Coordinates of C-alpha atoms in Angstrom, one line a residue:
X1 CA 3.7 8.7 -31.3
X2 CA 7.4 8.5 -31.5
X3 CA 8.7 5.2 -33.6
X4 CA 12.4 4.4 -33.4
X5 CA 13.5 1.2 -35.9
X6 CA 17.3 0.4 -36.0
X7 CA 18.6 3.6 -35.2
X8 CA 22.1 3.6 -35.9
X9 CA 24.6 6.7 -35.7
X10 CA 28.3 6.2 -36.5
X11 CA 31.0 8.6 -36.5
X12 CA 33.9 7.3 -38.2
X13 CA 35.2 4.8 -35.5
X14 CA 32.6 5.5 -32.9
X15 CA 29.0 4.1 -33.2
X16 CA 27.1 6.7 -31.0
X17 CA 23.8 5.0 -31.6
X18 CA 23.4 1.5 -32.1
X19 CA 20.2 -0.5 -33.6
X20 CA 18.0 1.1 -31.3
X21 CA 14.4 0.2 -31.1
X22 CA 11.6 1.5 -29.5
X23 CA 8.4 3.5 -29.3
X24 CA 7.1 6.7 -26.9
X25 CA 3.3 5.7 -26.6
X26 CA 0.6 8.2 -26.7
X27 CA -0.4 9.5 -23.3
X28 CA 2.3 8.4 -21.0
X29 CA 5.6 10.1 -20.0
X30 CA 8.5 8.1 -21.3
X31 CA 11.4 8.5 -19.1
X32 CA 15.2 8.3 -21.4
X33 CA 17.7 7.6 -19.0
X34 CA 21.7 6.2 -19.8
X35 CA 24.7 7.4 -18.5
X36 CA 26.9 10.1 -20.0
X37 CA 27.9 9.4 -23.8
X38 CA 25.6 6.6 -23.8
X39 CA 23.7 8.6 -27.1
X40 CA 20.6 9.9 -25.7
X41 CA 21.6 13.5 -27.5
X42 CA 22.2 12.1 -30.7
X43 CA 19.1 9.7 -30.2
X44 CA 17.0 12.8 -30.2
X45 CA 18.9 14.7 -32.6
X46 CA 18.0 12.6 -35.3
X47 CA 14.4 12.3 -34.3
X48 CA 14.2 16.4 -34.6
X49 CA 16.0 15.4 -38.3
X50 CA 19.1 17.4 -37.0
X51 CA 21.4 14.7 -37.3
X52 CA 21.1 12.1 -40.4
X53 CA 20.7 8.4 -38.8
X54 CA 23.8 6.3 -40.5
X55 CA 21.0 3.6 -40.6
X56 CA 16.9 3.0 -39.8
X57 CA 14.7 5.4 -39.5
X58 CA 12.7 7.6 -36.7
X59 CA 9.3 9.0 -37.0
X60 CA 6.6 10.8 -35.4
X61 CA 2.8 10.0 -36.5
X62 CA 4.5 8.0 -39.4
X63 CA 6.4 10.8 -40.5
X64 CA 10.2 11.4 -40.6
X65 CA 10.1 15.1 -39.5
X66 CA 11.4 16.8 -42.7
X67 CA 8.3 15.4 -43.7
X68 CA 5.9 17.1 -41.6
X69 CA 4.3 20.3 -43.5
X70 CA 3.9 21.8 -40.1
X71 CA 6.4 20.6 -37.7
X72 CA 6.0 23.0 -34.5
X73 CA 2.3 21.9 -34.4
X74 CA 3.0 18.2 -34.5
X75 CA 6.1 18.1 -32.1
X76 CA 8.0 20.5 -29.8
X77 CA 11.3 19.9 -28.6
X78 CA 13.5 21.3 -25.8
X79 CA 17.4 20.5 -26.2
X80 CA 19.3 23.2 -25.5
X81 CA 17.7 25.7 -23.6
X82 CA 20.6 28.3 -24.5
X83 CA 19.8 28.5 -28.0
X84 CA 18.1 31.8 -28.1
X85 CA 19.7 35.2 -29.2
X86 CA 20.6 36.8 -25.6
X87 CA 19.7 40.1 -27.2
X88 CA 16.0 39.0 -28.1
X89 CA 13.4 39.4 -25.4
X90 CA 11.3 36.5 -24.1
X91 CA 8.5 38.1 -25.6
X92 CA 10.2 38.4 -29.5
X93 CA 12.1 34.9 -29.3
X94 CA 8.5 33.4 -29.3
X95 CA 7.0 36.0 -31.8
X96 CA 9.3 35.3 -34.6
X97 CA 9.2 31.0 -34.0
X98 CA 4.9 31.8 -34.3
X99 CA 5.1 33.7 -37.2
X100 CA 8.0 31.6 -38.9
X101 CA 5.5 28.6 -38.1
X102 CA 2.0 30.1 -38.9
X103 CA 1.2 30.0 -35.3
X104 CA -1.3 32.8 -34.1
X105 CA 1.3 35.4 -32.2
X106 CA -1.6 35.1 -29.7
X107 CA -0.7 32.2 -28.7
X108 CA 2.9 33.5 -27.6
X109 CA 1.0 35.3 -24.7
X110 CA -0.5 31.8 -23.5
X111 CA 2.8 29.9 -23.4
X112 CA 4.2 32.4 -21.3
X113 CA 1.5 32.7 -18.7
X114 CA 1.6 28.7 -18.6
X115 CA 5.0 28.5 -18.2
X116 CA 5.1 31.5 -15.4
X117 CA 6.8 34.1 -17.6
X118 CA 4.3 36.8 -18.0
X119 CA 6.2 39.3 -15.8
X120 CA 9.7 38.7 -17.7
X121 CA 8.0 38.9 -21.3
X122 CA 9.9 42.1 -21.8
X123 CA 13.4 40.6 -20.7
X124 CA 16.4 39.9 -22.6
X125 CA 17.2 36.3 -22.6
X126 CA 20.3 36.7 -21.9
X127 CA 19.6 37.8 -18.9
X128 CA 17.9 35.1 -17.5
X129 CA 19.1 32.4 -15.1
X130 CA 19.6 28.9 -16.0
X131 CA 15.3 28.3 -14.6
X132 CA 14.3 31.0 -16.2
X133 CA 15.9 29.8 -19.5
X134 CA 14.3 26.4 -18.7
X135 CA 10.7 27.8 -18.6
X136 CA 11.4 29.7 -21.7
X137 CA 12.8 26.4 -23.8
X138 CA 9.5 24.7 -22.9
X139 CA 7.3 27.9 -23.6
X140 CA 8.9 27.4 -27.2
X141 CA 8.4 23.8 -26.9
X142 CA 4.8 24.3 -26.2
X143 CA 4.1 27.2 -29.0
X144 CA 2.5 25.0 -31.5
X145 CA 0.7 22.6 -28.8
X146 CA 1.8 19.8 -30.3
X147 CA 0.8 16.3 -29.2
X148 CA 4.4 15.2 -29.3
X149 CA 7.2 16.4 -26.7
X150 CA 11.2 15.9 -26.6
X151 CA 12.7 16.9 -23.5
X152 CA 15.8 17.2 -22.2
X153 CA 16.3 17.7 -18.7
X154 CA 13.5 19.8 -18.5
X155 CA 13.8 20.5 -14.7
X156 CA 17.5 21.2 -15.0
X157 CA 18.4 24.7 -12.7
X158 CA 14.6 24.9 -11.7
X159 CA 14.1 24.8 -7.7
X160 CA 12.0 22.3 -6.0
X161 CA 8.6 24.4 -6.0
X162 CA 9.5 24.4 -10.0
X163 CA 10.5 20.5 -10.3
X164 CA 6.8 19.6 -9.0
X165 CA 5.2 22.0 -11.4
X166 CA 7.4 20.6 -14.3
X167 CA 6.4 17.0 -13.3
X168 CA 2.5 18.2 -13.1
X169 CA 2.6 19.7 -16.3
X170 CA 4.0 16.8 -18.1
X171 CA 2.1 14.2 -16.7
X172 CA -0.8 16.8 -17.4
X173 CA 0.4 16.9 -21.2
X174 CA 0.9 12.6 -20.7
X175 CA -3.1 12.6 -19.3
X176 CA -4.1 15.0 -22.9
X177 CA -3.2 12.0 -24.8
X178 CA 0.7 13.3 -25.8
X179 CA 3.5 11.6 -26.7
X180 CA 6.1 12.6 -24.0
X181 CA 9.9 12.0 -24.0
X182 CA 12.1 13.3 -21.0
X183 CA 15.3 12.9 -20.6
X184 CA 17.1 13.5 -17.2
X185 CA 19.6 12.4 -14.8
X186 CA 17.7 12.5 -11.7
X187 CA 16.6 9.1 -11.6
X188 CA 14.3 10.2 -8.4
X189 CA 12.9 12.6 -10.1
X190 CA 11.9 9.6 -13.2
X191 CA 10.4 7.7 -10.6
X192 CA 8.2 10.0 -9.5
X193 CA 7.2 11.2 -13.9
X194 CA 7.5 8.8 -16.4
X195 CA 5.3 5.6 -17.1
X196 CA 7.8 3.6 -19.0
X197 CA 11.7 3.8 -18.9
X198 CA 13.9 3.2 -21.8
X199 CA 17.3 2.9 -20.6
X200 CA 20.7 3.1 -23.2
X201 CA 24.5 2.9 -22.4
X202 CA 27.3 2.9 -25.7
X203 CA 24.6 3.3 -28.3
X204 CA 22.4 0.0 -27.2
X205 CA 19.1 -0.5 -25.6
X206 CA 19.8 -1.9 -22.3
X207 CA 16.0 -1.8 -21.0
X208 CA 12.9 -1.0 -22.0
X209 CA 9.7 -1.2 -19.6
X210 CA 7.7 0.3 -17.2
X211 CA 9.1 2.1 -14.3
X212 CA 7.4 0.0 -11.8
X213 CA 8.6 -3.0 -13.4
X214 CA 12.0 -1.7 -14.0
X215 CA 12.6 -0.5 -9.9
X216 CA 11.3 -4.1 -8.9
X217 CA 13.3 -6.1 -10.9
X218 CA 16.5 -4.4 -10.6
X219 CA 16.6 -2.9 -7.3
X220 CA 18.1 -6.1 -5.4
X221 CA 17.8 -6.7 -1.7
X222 CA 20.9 -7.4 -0.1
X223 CA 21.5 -8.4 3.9
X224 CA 24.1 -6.3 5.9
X225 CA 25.6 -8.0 8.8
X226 CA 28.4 -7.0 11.4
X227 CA 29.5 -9.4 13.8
X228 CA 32.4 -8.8 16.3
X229 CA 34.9 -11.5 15.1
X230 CA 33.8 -10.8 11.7
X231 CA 36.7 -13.5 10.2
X232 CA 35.2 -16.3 12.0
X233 CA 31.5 -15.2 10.2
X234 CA 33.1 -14.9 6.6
X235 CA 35.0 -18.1 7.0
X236 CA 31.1 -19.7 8.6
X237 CA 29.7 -18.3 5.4
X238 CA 32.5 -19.5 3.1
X239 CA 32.1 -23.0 5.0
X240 CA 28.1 -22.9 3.8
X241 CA 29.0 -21.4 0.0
X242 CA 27.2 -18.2 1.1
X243 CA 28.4 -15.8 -1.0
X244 CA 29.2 -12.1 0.6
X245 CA 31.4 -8.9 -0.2
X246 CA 33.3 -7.4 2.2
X247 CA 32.2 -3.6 2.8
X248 CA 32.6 -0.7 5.0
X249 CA 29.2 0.9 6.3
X250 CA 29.0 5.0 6.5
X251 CA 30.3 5.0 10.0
X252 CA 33.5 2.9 8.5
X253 CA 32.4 -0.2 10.5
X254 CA 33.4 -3.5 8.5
X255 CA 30.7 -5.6 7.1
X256 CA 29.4 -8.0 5.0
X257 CA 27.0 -7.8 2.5
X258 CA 25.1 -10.7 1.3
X259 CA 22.8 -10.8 -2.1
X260 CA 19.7 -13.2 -2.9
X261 CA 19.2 -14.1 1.1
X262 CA 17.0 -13.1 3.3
X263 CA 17.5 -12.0 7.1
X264 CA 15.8 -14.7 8.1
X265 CA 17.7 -17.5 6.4
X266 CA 21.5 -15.4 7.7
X267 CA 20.1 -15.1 11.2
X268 CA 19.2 -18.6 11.4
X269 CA 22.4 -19.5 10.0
X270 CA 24.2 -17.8 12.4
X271 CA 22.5 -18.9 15.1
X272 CA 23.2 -22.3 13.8
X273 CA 26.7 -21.8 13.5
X274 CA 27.0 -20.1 17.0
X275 CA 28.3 -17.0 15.4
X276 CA 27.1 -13.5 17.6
X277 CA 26.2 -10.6 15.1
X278 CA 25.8 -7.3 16.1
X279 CA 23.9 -6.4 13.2
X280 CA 21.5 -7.9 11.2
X281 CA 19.5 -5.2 8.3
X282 CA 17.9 -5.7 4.8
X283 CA 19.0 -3.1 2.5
X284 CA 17.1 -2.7 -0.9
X285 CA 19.0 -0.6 -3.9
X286 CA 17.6 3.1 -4.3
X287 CA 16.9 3.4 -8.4
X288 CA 20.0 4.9 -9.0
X289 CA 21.8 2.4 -8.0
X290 CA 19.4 -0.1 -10.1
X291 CA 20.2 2.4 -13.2
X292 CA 23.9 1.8 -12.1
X293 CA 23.8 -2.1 -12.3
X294 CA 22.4 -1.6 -15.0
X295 CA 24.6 0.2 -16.8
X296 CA 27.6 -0.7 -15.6
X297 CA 28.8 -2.2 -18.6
X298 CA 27.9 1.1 -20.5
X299 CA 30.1 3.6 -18.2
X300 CA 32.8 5.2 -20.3
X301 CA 34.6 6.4 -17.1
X302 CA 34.8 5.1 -13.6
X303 CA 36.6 5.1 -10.9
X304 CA 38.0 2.8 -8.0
X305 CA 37.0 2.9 -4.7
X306 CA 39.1 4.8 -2.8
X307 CA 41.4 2.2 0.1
X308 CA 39.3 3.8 2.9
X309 CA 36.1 2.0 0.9
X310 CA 37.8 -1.5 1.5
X311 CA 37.0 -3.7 4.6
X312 CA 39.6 -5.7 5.9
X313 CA 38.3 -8.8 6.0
X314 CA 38.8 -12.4 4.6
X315 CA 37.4 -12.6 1.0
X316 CA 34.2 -15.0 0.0
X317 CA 34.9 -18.0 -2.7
X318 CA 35.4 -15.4 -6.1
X319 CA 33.8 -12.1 -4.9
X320 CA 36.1 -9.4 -4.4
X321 CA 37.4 -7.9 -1.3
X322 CA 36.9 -4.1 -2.4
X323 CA 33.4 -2.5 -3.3
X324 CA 33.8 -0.5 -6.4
X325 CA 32.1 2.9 -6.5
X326 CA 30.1 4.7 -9.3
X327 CA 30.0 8.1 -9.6
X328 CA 27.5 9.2 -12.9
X329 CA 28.1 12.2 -14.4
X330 CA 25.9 15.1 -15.2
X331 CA 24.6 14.8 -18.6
X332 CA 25.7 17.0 -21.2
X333 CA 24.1 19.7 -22.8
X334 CA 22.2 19.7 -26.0
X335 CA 22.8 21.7 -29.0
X336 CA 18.6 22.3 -30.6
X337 CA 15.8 23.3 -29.6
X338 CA 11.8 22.9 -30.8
X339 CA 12.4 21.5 -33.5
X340 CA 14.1 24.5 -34.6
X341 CA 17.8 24.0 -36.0
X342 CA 20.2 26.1 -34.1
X343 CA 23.1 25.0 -35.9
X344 CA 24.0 22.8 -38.5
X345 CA 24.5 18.9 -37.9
X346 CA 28.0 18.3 -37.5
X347 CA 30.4 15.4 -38.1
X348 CA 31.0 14.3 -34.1
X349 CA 28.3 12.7 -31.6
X350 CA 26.6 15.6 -29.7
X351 CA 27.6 13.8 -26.3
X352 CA 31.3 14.6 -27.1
X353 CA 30.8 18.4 -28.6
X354 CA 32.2 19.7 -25.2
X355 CA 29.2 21.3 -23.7
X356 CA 28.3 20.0 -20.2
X357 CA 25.6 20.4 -17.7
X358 CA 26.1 20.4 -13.9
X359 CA 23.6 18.4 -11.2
X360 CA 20.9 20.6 -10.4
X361 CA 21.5 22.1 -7.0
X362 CA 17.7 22.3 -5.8
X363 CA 18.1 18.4 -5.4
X364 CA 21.1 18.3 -3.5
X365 CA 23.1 16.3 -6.3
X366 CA 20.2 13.8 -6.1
X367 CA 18.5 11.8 -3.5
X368 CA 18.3 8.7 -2.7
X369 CA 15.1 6.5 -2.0
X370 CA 14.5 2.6 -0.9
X371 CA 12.2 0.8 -3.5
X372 CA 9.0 0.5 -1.4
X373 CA 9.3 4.5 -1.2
X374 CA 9.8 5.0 -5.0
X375 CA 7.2 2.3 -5.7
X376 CA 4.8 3.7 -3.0
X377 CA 5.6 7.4 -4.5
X378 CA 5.1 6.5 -8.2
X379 CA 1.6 4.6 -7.3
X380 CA 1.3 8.2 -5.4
X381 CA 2.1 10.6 -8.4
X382 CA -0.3 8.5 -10.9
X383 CA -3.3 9.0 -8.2
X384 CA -2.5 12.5 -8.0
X385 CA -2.4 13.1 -11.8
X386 CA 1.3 14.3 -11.1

């Protein structure tokens, strides 16, 4: 079990990490999601005892892990899947962790058949692609079979055949009773893995429940309604205090969109108010753009929509008349890995020590799901044992 208690992390001016409470239960998959800088590196930094927490204290089984006597056997960690001498086969890299650990070099020929590397044992590391280097981080993560796991972005550069098998062999580790901790971007992809969300932006816990719970509550519904004279329908809105936001649909159409109401309360209205609509549609928020609203505050960089987002239509009471877009970057990359230090801590917050990780291309930058598909494929994955 992990046990986070006022985490705090500052950097002269910047506080990376901020009170943070929580705790990764025993045999569930904890999904650590925030947006880019929020502190989720330096969160599991000082867990590993890489980085020294400014404040509070992180443990695993009780223990702050410069106090375990055998660390690789109580946790494994995967932060940077880089750090492994490119001149060092797959084979060796794992040897000399075991031996430096007291782990049987036996074992080294397990990890490698579990994670699918048997036929590469013999490989340099530097020569493998960004998957391969993947699979090899959590073969080292793996070497002690510890019953606590720190991962970040474990499917990261790993195609979708390799994305399922990462997802079955955590929940797998999850069902064995271990304390699992993934970090990722692709929200989906959380969806579909972890039990329990714990969501951070600037350094601060922004949520912290299950993912079921989580997608209901902050995946809104919102109705989307086009009418020919679409003036005459804002201004009928306005006239009933329905609030609305003017938007463009993905065919450039103007529209309105209107939260907390249901179809069948606008259509009635409008029918009321002898106002034709050419479209009436319930659109429900995928779970990135739940993680969006509820980060929003926590974005260090954003942009405006672009004029071509803006419908030209009259504007509702206080709501304004463009929609502003979120784009979340990729999330940057991590400088440990299984526990192992591969450099020393240094004086600045690891989301700002310039190293950054692209969207993985097997998932098309990401996709997108309504909530009744996410909730209907998480109750899916937890029947399946996935």
């Amino acid at each position: 079990m992990i046990q986070v208690e006022g985490l705090t992390k500052q950097y002269k001016a910047v506080r990376a990490v901020d009170h943070l409470d929580f705790t990764v239960e025993p045999g569930h998959v904890t999904g650590f999601l925030g947006p880019n800088g929020a502190g989720k590196s330096t969160t599991m930094r000082m867990i590993l005892g890489l980085d020294k927490p400014t404040a509070g204290t992180a443990t695993i089984n009780g223990k702050r892990y410069r106090e375990l006597k055998n660390p690789l056997r109580e946790v494994g960690g995967l932060l940077d899947a880089k750090a492994v001498h490119p001149n060092r086969t797959a084979a060796n890299h794992l040897k000399w962790m075991a031996q430096a650990n007291g782990i049987p070099t036996k074992r080294v020929d397990e990890v490698l058949g579990l994670v699918g590397l048997s036929n590469v044992a013999g490989k340099k590391a530097g020569g493998f692609s960004l998957g391969m280097g993947q699979r090899l981080g959590l073969a080292a993560a793996l070497l002690g079979d510890p019953g606590t796991l720190l991962l970040d972005e474990p499917v990261n550069g790993l195609d979708p055949e390799g994305i399922r098998w990462v997802r079955s062999l955590v929940r797998g580790l999850a069902a064995e009773g271990r304390s699992v901790l993934v970090s990722s971007h692709l929200l989906s992809e959380m969806a579909l893995t972890a039990d329990h969300l714990i969501v951070i932006g600037k350094g601060k816990l922004v949520a912290n429940m299950p993912t079921y719970d989580f997608i209901k509550a902050h995946s809104a519904a919102n109705v989307i309604v086009r009418a020919e004279n679409l003036r005459e329908l804002a201004n009928a809105l306005r006239s009933r205090n329905v609030a609305f936001q003017p938007e463009k649909d993905q065919e450039g159409r103007d529209t309105l969109v209107i939260p907390e109401r249901s179809t069948d309360e606008i259509g009635h209205l409008a029918h009321e108010l002898g106002v034709p609509l050419q479209e009436l549609s319930l659109h429900r928020a995928s779970l990135e753009d739940a993680f969006m609203k509820m980060t929003e505050d926590a974005v260090e960089y954003r942009a405006d929509a672009p004029a071509t987002a803006r419908a030209d239509v009259p504007q509702a009471g206080n709501q304004p008349a463009s929609a502003q877009a979120a784009n979340p970057q990729a999330q940057p990359a991590q400088a440990s890995q299984s526990g192992q230090p591969a450099q020393p801590a240094t004086d600045a917050p690891a989301e700002s020590r310039g190293q950054h990780r692209g969207r993985n291309g097997a998932e098309g930058g990401g996709e997108t799901y309504t909530v009744e598909q996410l909730l209907a494929q998480h109750k899916a994955s937890k029947g399946k044992g996935n």
